[in-house]
mmCIF file of C-alpha atoms in Angstrom:
data_model
loop_
_atom_site.group_PDB
_atom_site.id
_atom_site.type_symbol
_atom_site.label_atom_id
_atom_site.label_comp_id
_atom_site.label_asym_id
_atom_site.label_seq_id
_atom_site.Cartn_x
_atom_site.Cartn_y
_atom_site.Cartn_z
ATOM 1 C CA MET A 1 22.671 -14.191 -23.173
ATOM 2 C CA ALA A 2 20.365 -13.349 -20.285
ATOM 3 C CA LYS A 3 21.716 -10.919 -17.681
ATOM 4 C CA ILE A 4 21.248 -11.130 -13.899
ATOM 5 C CA LYS A 5 19.490 -7.859 -13.011
ATOM 6 C CA HIS A 6 17.490 -8.674 -9.887
ATOM 7 C CA ILE A 7 18.085 -10.379 -6.552
ATOM 8 C CA ALA A 8 15.438 -10.716 -3.833
ATOM 9 C CA LEU A 9 15.926 -11.324 -0.145
ATOM 10 C CA THR A 10 13.143 -12.361 2.221
ATOM 11 C CA THR A 11 13.170 -11.329 5.849
ATOM 12 C CA GLN A 12 10.932 -10.690 8.830
ATOM 13 C CA ASP A 13 11.929 -6.990 8.850
ATOM 14 C CA PRO A 14 12.433 -5.507 5.336
ATOM 15 C CA ASP A 15 12.944 -1.985 6.671
ATOM 16 C CA LYS A 16 15.797 -3.011 8.982
ATOM 17 C CA VAL A 17 17.520 -5.097 6.302
ATOM 18 C CA ALA A 18 17.156 -2.336 3.671
ATOM 19 C CA SER A 19 18.642 0.178 6.105
ATOM 20 C CA PHE A 20 21.628 -2.123 6.594
ATOM 21 C CA TYR A 21 22.348 -2.337 2.830
ATOM 22 C CA LYS A 22 21.846 1.405 2.348
ATOM 23 C CA GLU A 23 24.186 2.314 5.214
ATOM 24 C CA ALA A 24 26.795 -0.414 4.670
ATOM 25 C CA PHE A 25 27.059 -0.197 0.874
ATOM 26 C CA GLY A 26 25.433 3.094 -0.125
ATOM 27 C CA LEU A 27 22.632 1.481 -2.106
ATOM 28 C CA GLU A 28 19.916 3.864 -3.293
ATOM 29 C CA GLU A 29 16.273 3.286 -2.357
ATOM 30 C CA ILE A 30 14.062 3.237 -5.459
ATOM 31 C CA ARG A 31 10.651 2.663 -3.885
ATOM 32 C CA ARG A 32 8.579 0.914 -1.243
ATOM 33 C CA SER A 33 5.495 -1.168 -1.897
ATOM 34 C CA PRO A 34 2.305 -1.085 0.198
ATOM 35 C CA ASN A 35 3.132 -4.547 1.585
ATOM 36 C CA GLY A 36 6.414 -3.280 3.056
ATOM 37 C CA ALA A 37 8.891 -4.428 0.399
ATOM 38 C CA VAL A 38 11.835 -2.095 -0.162
ATOM 39 C CA PHE A 39 13.607 -1.869 -3.530
ATOM 40 C CA LEU A 40 17.244 -0.764 -3.722
ATOM 41 C CA THR A 41 19.812 -0.375 -6.509
ATOM 42 C CA ASP A 42 23.525 0.030 -7.020
ATOM 43 C CA GLY A 43 22.820 1.379 -10.508
ATOM 44 C CA TYR A 44 23.242 -2.047 -12.131
ATOM 45 C CA ILE A 45 21.169 -4.536 -10.140
ATOM 46 C CA ASN A 46 17.765 -4.236 -8.462
ATOM 47 C CA LEU A 47 17.775 -5.614 -4.899
ATOM 48 C CA ALA A 48 14.326 -6.350 -3.486
ATOM 49 C CA ILE A 49 13.971 -6.747 0.276
ATOM 50 C CA LEU A 50 10.696 -8.647 0.720
ATOM 51 C CA HIS A 51 8.711 -9.792 3.722
ATOM 52 C CA TRP A 52 8.783 -13.523 4.396
ATOM 53 C CA LYS A 53 6.876 -15.701 1.936
ATOM 54 C CA THR A 54 4.056 -17.901 3.229
ATOM 55 C CA GLU A 55 2.746 -21.271 2.128
ATOM 56 C CA LYS A 56 -0.004 -19.360 0.266
ATOM 57 C CA ASP A 57 2.531 -17.687 -2.084
ATOM 58 C CA ALA A 58 3.014 -19.436 -5.446
ATOM 59 C CA ASP A 59 6.721 -18.607 -5.148
ATOM 60 C CA VAL A 60 7.248 -19.650 -1.518
ATOM 61 C CA GLY A 61 10.546 -21.209 -2.658
ATOM 62 C CA ALA A 62 12.698 -24.161 -1.714
ATOM 63 C CA ASN A 63 13.304 -22.937 1.837
ATOM 64 C CA GLY A 64 9.615 -22.717 2.668
ATOM 65 C CA PRO A 65 7.719 -20.024 4.567
ATOM 66 C CA ASN A 66 9.316 -17.581 7.014
ATOM 67 C CA TYR A 67 12.767 -17.933 5.400
ATOM 68 C CA SER A 68 15.335 -15.135 5.753
ATOM 69 C CA GLY A 69 17.964 -14.986 3.020
ATOM 70 C CA ILE A 70 18.328 -14.966 -0.750
ATOM 71 C CA HIS A 71 14.945 -16.015 -2.105
ATOM 72 C CA HIS A 72 15.260 -15.617 -5.873
ATOM 73 C CA LEU A 73 17.187 -14.031 -8.692
ATOM 74 C CA GLY A 74 15.970 -12.414 -11.869
ATOM 75 C CA PHE A 75 17.260 -12.614 -15.429
ATOM 76 C CA GLN A 76 16.530 -10.014 -18.077
ATOM 77 C CA VAL A 77 15.927 -11.811 -21.370
ATOM 78 C CA GLU A 78 15.658 -10.541 -24.936
ATOM 79 C CA GLU A 79 12.510 -12.477 -25.865
ATOM 80 C CA LEU A 80 10.015 -13.711 -23.289
ATOM 81 C CA GLU A 81 8.600 -16.499 -25.477
ATOM 82 C CA GLU A 82 12.057 -17.834 -26.329
ATOM 83 C CA ALA A 83 13.094 -17.809 -22.663
ATOM 84 C CA CYS A 84 9.892 -19.676 -21.709
ATOM 85 C CA ALA A 85 10.567 -22.278 -24.401
ATOM 86 C CA LYS A 86 14.118 -22.803 -23.108
ATOM 87 C CA LEU A 87 12.890 -23.131 -19.524
ATOM 88 C CA ASN A 88 10.255 -25.650 -20.606
ATOM 89 C CA LYS A 89 12.908 -27.595 -22.520
ATOM 90 C CA VAL A 90 15.068 -27.972 -19.412
ATOM 91 C CA GLN A 91 11.981 -28.933 -17.375
ATOM 92 C CA ALA A 92 11.785 -25.820 -15.208
ATOM 93 C CA LYS A 93 8.537 -25.471 -13.268
ATOM 94 C CA GLN A 94 6.365 -22.495 -14.264
ATOM 95 C CA LEU A 95 5.031 -20.804 -11.098
ATOM 96 C CA THR A 96 3.101 -17.891 -12.664
ATOM 97 C CA GLN A 97 1.288 -17.580 -15.968
ATOM 98 C CA LYS A 98 1.726 -14.836 -18.526
ATOM 99 C CA ASP A 99 -1.678 -15.426 -20.117
ATOM 100 C CA GLY A 100 -3.873 -12.357 -19.813
ATOM 101 C CA LEU A 101 -1.066 -10.165 -18.480
ATOM 102 C CA ASP A 102 0.119 -7.027 -20.261
ATOM 103 C CA THR A 103 3.694 -7.876 -21.253
ATOM 104 C CA ALA A 104 4.214 -4.765 -23.408
ATOM 105 C CA MET A 105 6.686 -2.062 -22.557
ATOM 106 C CA GLY A 106 5.179 0.988 -20.881
ATOM 107 C CA PRO A 107 5.075 4.444 -22.488
ATOM 108 C CA ARG A 108 8.198 5.488 -20.541
ATOM 109 C CA GLY A 109 10.054 2.196 -20.578
ATOM 110 C CA PRO A 110 9.840 -1.011 -18.543
ATOM 111 C CA ARG A 111 6.781 -1.897 -16.487
ATOM 112 C CA ASN A 112 8.808 -4.432 -14.484
ATOM 113 C CA PHE A 113 6.881 -7.379 -15.890
ATOM 114 C CA GLU A 114 8.213 -10.687 -14.617
ATOM 115 C CA MET A 115 7.295 -14.364 -14.705
ATOM 116 C CA LYS A 116 8.273 -16.758 -11.933
ATOM 117 C CA TRP A 117 9.788 -20.177 -12.558
ATOM 118 C CA ALA A 118 11.627 -22.744 -10.409
ATOM 119 C CA GLY A 119 14.839 -24.573 -11.266
ATOM 120 C CA PRO A 120 15.894 -28.142 -10.440
ATOM 121 C CA ASP A 121 16.248 -27.448 -6.699
ATOM 122 C CA ASP A 122 13.052 -25.355 -6.578
ATOM 123 C CA VAL A 123 15.057 -22.118 -6.392
ATOM 124 C CA VAL A 124 12.757 -19.377 -7.703
ATOM 125 C CA ILE A 125 13.819 -17.574 -10.896
ATOM 126 C CA ASP A 126 12.230 -14.435 -12.331
ATOM 127 C CA ILE A 127 12.466 -13.710 -16.044
ATOM 128 C CA SER A 128 11.654 -10.325 -17.518
ATOM 129 C CA HIS A 129 11.940 -8.809 -20.981
ATOM 130 C CA THR A 130 11.356 -5.326 -19.548
ATOM 131 C CA GLY A 131 13.943 -5.395 -16.772
ATOM 132 C CA TRP A 132 13.834 -3.905 -13.280
ATOM 133 C CA ALA A 133 13.982 -0.342 -12.003
ATOM 134 C CA GLY A 134 17.493 0.849 -11.173
ATOM 135 C CA THR A 135 19.265 -1.488 -13.604
ATOM 136 C CA VAL A 136 21.320 -0.630 -16.659
#
């Protein structure tokens, strides 16, 4: 069974929203990306606070650009190929390709590899066989 290990929020102000979750719930900051995204954890789930998506993003999502709220969730799967086959079988829409990408585990564990798909209501779903930083 796949496990939910990642949830992503989109917002106009990732720093402000991350500060809220850190102060209100004691979440730990793992890292920040150059584009302003902030990654938090409770030790079990990785919470990404991302800047708004635009119409140019492959994973803009069902709510469109400039949406604030839950944008996508991520499932850690045992086998990437098997998960892709299951998603294809249920007619999920593949948003990113894995061809040409390094899907191997890194020398010290997960490289946070993920593929993006969309479900029946165009809600974005990440799948990863390596998992996300800050998760068990």
